[in-house]
Every structure is written in C-alpha cells, then in structure tokens.
Short mmCIF file of C-alpha atoms in Angstrom, two decimals:
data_model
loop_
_atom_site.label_atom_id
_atom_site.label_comp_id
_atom_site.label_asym_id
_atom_site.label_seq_id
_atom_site.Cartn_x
_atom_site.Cartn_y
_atom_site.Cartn_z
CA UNK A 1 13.67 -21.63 12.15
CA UNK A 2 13.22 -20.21 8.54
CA UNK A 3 12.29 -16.49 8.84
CA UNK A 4 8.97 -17.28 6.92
CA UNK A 5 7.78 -19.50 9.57
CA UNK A 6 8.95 -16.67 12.23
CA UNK A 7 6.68 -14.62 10.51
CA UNK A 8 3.85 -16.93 10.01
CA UNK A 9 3.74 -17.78 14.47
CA UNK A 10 4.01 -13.83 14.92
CA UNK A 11 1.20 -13.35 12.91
CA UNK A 12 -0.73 -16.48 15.10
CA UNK A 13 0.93 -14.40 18.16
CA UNK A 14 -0.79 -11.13 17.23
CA UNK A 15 -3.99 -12.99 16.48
CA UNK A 16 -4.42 -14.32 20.06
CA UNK A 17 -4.02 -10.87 21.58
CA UNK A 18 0.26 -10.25 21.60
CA UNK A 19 1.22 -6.80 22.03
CA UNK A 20 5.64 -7.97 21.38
CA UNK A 21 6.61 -8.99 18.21
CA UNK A 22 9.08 -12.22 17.73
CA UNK A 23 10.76 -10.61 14.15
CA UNK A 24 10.65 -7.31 12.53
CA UNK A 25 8.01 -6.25 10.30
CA UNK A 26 7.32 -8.44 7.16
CA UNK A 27 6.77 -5.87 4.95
CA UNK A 28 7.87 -1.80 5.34
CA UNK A 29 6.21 0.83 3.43
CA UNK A 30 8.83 3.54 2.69
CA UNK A 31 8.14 7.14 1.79
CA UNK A 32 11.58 7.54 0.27
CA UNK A 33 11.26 11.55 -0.70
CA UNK A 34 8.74 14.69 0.16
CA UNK A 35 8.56 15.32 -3.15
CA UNK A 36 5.70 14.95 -5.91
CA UNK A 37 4.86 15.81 -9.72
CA UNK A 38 1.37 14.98 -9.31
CA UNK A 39 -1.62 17.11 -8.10
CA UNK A 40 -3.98 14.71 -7.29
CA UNK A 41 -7.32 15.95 -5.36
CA UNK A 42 -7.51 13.30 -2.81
CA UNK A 43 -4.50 14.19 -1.26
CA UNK A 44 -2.41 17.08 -0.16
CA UNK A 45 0.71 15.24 0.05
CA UNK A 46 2.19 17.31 -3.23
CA UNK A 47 1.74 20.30 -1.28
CA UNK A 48 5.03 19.81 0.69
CA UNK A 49 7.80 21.26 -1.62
CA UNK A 50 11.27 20.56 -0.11
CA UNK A 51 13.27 17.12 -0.32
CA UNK A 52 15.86 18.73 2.00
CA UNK A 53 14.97 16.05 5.19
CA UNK A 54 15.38 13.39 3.00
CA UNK A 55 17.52 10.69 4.33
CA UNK A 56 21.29 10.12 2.02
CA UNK A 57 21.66 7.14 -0.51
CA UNK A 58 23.96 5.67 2.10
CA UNK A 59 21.76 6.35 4.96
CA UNK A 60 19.16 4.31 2.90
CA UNK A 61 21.51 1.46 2.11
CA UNK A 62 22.48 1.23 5.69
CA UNK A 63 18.29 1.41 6.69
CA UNK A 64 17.74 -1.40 4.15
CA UNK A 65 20.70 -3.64 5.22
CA UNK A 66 19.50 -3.17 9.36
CA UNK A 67 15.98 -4.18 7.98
CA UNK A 68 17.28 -7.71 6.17
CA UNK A 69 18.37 -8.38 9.36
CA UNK A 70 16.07 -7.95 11.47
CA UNK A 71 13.41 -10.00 9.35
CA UNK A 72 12.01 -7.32 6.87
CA UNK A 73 10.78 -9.68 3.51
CA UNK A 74 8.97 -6.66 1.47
CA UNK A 75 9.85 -2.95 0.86
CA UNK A 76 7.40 -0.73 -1.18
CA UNK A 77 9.09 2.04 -2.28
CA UNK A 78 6.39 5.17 -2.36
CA UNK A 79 6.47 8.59 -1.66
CA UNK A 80 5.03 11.17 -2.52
CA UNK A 81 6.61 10.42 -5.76
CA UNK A 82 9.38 8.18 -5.35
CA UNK A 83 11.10 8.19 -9.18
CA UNK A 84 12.05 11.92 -8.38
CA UNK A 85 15.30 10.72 -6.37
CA UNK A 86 17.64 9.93 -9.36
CA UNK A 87 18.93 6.97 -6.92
CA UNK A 88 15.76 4.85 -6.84
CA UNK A 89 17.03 2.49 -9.17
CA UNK A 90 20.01 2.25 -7.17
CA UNK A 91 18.31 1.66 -4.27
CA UNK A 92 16.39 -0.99 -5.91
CA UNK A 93 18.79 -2.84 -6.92
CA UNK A 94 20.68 -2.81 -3.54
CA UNK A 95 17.22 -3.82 -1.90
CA UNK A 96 17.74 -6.99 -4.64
CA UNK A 97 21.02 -7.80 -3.15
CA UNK A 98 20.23 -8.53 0.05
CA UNK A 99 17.14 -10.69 -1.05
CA UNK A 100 14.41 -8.41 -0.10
CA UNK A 101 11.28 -8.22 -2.40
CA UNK A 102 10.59 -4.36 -3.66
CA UNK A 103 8.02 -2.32 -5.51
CA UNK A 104 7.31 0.92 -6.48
CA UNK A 105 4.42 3.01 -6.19
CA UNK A 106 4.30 5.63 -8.97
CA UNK A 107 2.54 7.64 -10.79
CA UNK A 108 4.90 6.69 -13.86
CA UNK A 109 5.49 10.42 -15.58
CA UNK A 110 8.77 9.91 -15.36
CA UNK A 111 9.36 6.68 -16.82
CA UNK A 112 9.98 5.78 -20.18
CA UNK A 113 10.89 2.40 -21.63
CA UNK A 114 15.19 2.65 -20.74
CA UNK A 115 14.58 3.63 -17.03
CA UNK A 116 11.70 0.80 -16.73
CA UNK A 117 14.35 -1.99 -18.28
CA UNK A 118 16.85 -0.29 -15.60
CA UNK A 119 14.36 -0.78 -12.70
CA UNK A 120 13.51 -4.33 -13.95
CA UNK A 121 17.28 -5.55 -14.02
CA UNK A 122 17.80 -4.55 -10.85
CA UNK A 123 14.95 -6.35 -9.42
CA UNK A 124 11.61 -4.59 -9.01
CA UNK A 125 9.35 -7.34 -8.45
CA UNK A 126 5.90 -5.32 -9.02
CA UNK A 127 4.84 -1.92 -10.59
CA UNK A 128 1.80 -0.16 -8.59
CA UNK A 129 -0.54 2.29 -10.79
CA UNK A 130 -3.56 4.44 -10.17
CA UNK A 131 -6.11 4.19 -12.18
CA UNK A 132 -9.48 6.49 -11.24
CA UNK A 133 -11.83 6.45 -13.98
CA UNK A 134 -12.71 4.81 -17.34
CA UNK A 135 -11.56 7.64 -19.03
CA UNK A 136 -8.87 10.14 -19.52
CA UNK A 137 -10.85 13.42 -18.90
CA UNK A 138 -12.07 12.19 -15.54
CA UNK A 139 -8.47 10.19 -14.60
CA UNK A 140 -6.43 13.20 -15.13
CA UNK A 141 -8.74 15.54 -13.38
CA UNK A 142 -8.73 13.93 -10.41
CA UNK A 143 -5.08 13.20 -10.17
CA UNK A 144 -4.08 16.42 -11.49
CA UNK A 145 -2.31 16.10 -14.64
CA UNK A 146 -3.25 15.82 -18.30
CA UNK A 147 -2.14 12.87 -20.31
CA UNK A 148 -1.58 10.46 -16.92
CA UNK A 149 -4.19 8.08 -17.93
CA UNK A 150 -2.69 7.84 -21.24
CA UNK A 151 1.09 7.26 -20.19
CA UNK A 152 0.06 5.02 -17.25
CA UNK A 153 -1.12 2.47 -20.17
CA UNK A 154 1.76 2.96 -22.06
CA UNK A 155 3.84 1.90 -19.23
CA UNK A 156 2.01 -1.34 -19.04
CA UNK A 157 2.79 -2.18 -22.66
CA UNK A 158 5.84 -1.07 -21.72
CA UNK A 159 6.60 -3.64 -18.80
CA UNK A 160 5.09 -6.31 -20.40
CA UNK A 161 7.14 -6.05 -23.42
CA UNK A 162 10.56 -6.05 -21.44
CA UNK A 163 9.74 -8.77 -18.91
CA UNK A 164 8.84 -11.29 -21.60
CA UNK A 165 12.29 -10.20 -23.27
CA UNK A 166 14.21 -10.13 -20.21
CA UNK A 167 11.94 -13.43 -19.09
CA UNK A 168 11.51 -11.83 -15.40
CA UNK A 169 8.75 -11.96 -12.83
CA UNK A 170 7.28 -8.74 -12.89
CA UNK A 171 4.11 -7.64 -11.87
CA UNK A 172 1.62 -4.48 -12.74
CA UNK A 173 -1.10 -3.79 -10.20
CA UNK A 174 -3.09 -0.99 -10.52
CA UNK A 175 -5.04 0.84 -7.30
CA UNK A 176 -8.33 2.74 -7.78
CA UNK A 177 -9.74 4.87 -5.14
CA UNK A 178 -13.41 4.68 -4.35
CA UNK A 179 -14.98 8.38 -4.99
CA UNK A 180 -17.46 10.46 -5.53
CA UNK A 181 -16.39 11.25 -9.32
CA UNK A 182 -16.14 7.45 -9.81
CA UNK A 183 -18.42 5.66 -7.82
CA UNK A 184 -20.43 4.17 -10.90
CA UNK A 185 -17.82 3.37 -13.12
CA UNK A 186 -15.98 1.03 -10.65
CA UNK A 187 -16.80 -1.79 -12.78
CA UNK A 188 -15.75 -0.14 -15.59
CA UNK A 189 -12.87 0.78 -14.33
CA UNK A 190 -11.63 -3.07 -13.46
CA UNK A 191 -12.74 -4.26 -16.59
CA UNK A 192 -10.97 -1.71 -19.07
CA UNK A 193 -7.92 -2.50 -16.49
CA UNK A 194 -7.83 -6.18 -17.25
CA UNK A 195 -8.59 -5.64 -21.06
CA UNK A 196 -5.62 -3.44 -21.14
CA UNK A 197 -2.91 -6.27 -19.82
CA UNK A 198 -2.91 -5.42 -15.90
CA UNK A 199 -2.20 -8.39 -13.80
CA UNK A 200 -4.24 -7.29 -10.72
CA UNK A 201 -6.44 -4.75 -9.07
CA UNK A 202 -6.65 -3.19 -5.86
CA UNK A 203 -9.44 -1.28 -4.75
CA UNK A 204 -10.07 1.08 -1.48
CA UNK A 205 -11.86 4.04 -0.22
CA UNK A 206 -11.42 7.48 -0.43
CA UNK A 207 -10.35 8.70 3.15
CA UNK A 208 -9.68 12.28 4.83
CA UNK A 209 -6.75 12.39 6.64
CA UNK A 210 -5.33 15.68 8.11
CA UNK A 211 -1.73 16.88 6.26
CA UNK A 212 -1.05 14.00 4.14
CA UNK A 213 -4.99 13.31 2.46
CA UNK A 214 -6.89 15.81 2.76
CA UNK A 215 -9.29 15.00 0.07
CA UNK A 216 -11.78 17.45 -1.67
CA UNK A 217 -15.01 17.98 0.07
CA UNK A 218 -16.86 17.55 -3.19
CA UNK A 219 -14.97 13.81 -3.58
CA UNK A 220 -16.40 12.11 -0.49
CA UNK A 221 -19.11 9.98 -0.92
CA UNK A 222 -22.36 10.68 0.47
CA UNK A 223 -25.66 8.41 1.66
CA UNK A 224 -26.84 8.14 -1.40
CA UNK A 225 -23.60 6.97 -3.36
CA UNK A 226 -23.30 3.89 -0.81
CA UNK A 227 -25.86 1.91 -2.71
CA UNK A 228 -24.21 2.60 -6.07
CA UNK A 229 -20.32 1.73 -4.21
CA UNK A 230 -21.78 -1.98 -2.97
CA UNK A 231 -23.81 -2.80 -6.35
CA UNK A 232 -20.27 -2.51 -8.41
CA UNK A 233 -18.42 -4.04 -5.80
CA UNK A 234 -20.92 -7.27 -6.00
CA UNK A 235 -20.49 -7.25 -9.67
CA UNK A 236 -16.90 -7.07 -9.79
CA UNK A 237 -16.31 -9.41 -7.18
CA UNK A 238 -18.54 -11.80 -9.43
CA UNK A 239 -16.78 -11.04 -12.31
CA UNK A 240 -13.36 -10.65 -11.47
CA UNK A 241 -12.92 -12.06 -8.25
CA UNK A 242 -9.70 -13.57 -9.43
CA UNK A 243 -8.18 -10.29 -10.56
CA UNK A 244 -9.18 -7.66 -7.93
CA UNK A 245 -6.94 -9.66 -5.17
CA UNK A 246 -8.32 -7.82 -1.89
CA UNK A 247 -10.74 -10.21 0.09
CA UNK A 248 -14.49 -10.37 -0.05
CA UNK A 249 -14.27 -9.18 3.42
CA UNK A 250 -13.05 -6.08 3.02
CA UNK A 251 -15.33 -4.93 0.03
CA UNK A 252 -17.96 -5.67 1.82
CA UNK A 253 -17.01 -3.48 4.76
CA UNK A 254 -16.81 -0.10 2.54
CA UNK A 255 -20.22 0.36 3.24
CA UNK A 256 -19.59 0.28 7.39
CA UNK A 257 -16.11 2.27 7.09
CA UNK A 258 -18.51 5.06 5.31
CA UNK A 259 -21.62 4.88 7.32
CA UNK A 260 -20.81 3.54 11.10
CA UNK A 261 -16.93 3.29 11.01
CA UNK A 262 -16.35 2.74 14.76
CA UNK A 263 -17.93 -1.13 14.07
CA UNK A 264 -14.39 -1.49 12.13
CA UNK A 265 -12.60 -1.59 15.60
CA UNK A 266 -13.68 -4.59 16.35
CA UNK A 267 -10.50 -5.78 13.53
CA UNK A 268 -7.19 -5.21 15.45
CA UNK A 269 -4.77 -3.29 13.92
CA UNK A 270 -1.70 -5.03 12.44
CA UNK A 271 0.43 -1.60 12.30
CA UNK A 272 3.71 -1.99 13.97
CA UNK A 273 2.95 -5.21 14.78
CA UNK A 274 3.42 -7.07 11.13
CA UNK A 275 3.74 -3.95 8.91
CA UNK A 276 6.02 -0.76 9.76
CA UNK A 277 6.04 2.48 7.76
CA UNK A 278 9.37 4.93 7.22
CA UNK A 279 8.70 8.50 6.14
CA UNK A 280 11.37 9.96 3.85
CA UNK A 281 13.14 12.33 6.45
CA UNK A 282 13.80 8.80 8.76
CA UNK A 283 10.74 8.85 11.24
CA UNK A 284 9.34 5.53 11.84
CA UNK A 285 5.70 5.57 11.91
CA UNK A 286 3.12 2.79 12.66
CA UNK A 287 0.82 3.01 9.18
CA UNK A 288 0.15 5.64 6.20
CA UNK A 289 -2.17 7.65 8.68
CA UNK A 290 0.98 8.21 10.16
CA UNK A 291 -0.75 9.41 14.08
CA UNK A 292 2.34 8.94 15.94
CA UNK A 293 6.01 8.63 15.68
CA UNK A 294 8.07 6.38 17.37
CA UNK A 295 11.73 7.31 16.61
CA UNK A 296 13.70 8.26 14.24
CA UNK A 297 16.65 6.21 12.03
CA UNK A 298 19.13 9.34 12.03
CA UNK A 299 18.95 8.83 15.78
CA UNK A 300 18.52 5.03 16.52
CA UNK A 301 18.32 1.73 14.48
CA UNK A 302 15.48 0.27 13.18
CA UNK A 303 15.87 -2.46 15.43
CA UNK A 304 15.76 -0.59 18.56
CA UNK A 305 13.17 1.44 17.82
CA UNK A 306 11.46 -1.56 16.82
CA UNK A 307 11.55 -3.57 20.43
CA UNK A 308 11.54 -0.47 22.14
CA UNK A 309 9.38 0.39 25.42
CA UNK A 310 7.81 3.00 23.15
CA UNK A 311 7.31 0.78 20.59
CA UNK A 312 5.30 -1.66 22.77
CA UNK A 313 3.13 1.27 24.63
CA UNK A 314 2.22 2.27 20.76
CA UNK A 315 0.95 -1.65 19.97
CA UNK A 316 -0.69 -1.73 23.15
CA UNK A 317 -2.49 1.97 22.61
CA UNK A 318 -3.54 0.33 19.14
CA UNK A 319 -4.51 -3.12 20.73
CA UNK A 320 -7.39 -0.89 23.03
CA UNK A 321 -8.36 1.24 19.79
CA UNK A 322 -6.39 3.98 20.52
CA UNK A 323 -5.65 4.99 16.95
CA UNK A 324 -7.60 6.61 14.20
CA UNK A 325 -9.17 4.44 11.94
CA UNK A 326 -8.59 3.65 8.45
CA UNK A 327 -9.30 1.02 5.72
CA UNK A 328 -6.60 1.20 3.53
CA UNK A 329 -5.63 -1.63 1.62
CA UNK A 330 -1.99 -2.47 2.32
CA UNK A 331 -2.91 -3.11 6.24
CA UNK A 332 -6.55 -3.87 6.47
CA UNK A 333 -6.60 -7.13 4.79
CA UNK A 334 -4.06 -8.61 7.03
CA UNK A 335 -5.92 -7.42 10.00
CA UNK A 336 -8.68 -9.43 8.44
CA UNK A 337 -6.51 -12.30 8.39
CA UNK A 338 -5.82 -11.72 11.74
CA UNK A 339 -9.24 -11.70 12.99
CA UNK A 340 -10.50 -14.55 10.89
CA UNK A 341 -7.35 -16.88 12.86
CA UNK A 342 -8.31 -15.53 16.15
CA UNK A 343 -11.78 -16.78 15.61
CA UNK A 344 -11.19 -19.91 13.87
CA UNK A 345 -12.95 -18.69 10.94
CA UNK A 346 -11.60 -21.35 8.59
CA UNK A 347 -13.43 -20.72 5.44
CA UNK A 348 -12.16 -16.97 5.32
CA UNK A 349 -9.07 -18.07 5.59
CA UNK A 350 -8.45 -20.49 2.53
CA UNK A 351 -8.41 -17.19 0.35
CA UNK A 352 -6.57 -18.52 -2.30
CA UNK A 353 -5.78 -15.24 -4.37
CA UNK A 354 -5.05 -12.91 -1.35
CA UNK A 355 -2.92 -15.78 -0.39
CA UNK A 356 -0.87 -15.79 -3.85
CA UNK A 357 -1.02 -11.70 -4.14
CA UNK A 358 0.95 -11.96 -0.66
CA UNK A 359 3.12 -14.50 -1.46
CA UNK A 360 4.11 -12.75 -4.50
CA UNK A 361 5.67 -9.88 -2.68
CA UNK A 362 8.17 -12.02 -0.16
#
C-alpha cells in the first residue's frame, strides 16, 4: 500500500471517531532552535535567549531519517528563527535525500541571494513570509524590526529570479496575522502581496497563548473590529479566492473563534493524530499551543513515542475536548477536512485550491 493512500484511510479513520493512528504524522512542524532576531509583538517567543537545549546536527539527521520511516511526507522547518543554526541548509538538504518535502518559516533577515540559491539546491520546496500591513511603518512595528517589510520583498524577487534560472519548483507563501493594527487593511494587504509576485496567502488570527504568544493587549481585536475582520475577509475571498489557499470555512469561523470560541469544539482536533510538532530541545508536542508533552527524542524514538500508551491517552483527551483551543492555520483546515468527511459534506470537500496547496507540500 503506497504511503499516500496510508495516509489518505488514516485521515477517513480519524474522521469516523479513531483515537490510533495506522502511519506517522503526514506532516511535522519542527522548532529547530530557541533562538530569534525578531521582536515581533504578537509573540514572546524571542524572549527565550539560549540555543543551549538545542538538539546536534546529527541528532537531527537521525530524527529526520526515524521520521521517513515511519511515514512523515512534510517537515516545516520554523523556530523561533530557524536560519540562525548555520546547519539549516544542511539539514535541508539531508531532509531532500530521503524524499521528504521541507519548508522554512522565516523572517528572511538573514538571507541574501547566495544562501537562498544554497537553500534552493538543496531542496526547499516553499519559502513562508509574514507580511502584517500594507506598509513598512506599520509591518516593522509590529514585528519589531525596521526595514523587514522591505527585505521580505526583496527576497521574493530574489527566489523568483533563481528558481526560473535553476528551473525548480519553489514556492513563496506569505502569512498575515489578523490584528488590531491591521484589521482594515486585510485586503490591502493580499492584494499588494499578489502584485508583488507571491504565489499564495495564508491568513489567521491573532491568538494569546501563555509563554510562546503572548500577544500585546492593545493587538487583540475587540467587538467592534469583528465587523470590519468579516467585511475584508468576504472581499478577499471574492477576489482572490484562488490565491489566499485556506478554505471558505475557516474564514468564516474568525468571527466565532473571537466571539463564542467554545462552538469551535465541535471540529476535532487533528494534532497528534495527522500532524505532530518537535520543539528544538527534542520534546514532542501535539500542536504550536504546545499544552502537553509527550516524550522526548533524546530519550525515545519518534516512533515509540508516537504509538505510545501516552500518546493514545493524549488523542483521546483531545477527542473529548480536552485541549485548549486554537485556530491556527497549519492544523485547523485539516480538522475541517476532517469534519466535512465525517459528515458527508461533499461539496466542502471538492476544495480544489486547499487540495493543490496540500498536495504541493508532500
């Protein structure tokens, strides 16, 4: 049985109410180091100033190798800031060799056109921005660092240039956070995005998480913004339905993850079940929120702590909605998915450009 079609009955599994997984995780979200150059004010992440848990180059190769095997399609290299450790490219390229799709979440300050051809030989399959505003003044105030905004659309020049030389399939997605500094200039925000050569959007809300985003009070949107979020989101899923690849379904619940979140339970988390996430020091961790650990790869193998008892009490805990909530983009969608198969909801389903954003990374 071809390891995409393993992945494809799990998924049908989890959708009827499964609490043990058939294959590992199709896609892992890794934070490979502590460490961060940006100061951004919807999260605290950059706060935390040592890299000395992070796990070895040859710890990582080994971690990458067990997670080939055990079904693992996607990585997305992230960090805190993950083009800090001078062996990302390295560790990209080994990633390559054993067939497994990665990308990189950066900020991009350290990149420059020779370590972006590097990356791109040795396999990165998509680069993933944030963009927060129309304009520079607001962008680099709110993630902390002047001349961001600028650079980041440098870099896309940048990467478009050398994949049409080097004639590879590279991507550039760019994420913008839903806040209170940007909440009517969403629109604008997509559309200078796909002026400026981006291939696709994501878009998701500002949350408040304890340790890792713990956003500024004066960022969170209030009653009165909620009006102003759904009338861009209607207009730019009008207008550039194609290019902003989440699903209908989830823009339209931004409004009930603000105002009556607990509704949003009724979606089944997919954490640990189809996605997995690694923190840099080795813990393996259901989801970004990051509520619980369940081992730990200096101490066990991916795999074991995968089908572990622990593992299953953790997907049964989340099965009965007992887990924070969230509606981040890299796991809500697919719990969408999920739902919309458990309840036959056909339509929903045949989203075509969800379908090819997903594809793209496997």
């Amino acid at each position: 049985m071809s390891s995409i079609i393993k992945h494809a009955i799990n998924l049908i599994l989890f959708s009827f109410g499964k609490i043990k997984p058939i294959t590992g995780p199709i896609r892992v979200h890794w934070d490979i180091t502590e460490l961060c150059n940006s100061r951004c004010r919807h999260c605290t992440r950059w706060k935390l100033k040592s890299s000395k848990t992070d796990l070895s180059t040859n710890k990582v190769k080994k971690i990458i190798k067990e997670l080939k095997y055990i079904g693992v399609k996607s990585i997305s290299f992230a960090g805190n800031e993950p083009l800090i450790r001078k062996d990302i490219s390295d560790l990209i390229k080994y990633t390559t060799k054993y067939g497994i799709f990665s990308s990189i979440n950066t900020n991009g300050l350290l990149l420059n056109k020779e370590k972006t051809e590097k990356l791109i030989k040795n396999g990165v399959g998509t680069f993933i921005f944030s963009i927060d505003s129309d304009n520079e003044k607001d962008h680099d105030f709110l993630r902390g660092v002047p001349g961001s905004f600028n650079k980041t659309f440098k870099l896309v020049n940048i990467i478009r240039s050398i994949r049409k030389k080097l004639k590879k399939r590279v991507d550039i997605q760019v994420t913008t956070v839903v806040s209170k500094k940007n909440v009517n200039k969403l629109y604008e925000i997509v559309k200078l995005c796909n002026e400026k050569g981006v291939d696709k959007m994501i878009i998701q809300p500002i949350h408040f998480i304890k340790k890792y985003f713990e956003t500024e009070k004066s960022l969170i949107l209030t009653e009165k913004d909620i009006p102003i979020m759904q009338e861009q989101l209607t207009k730019i899923e009008k207008d550039f339905k194609d290019f902003v690849v989440v699903p209908k379904n989830y823009l339209e619940n931004f409004k009930t993850f603000f105002n009556a979140p607990n509704k949003l339970y009724k979606y089944r988390c997919t954490a640990f079940f189809i996605t997995a996430d690694i923190r840099s020091n080795g813990n393996v961790i259901p989801c970004p929120v990051g509520f619980r650990k369940i081992g730990n790869l200096k101490e066990k193998s991916f795999k074991e702590i995968w089908f572990s008892k622990e593992a299953n009490k953790l997907r049964e805990d989340i099965k009965n909605n007992k887990h924070p909530l969230c509606w981040f983009s890299c796991i809500q969608p697919i719990n969408l998915i999920a739902y919309d198969i458990k309840n036959f909801n056909i339509l929903n389903l045949i989203n075509f450009k969800f379908i090819k954003h997903a594809l793209s990374k496997i």
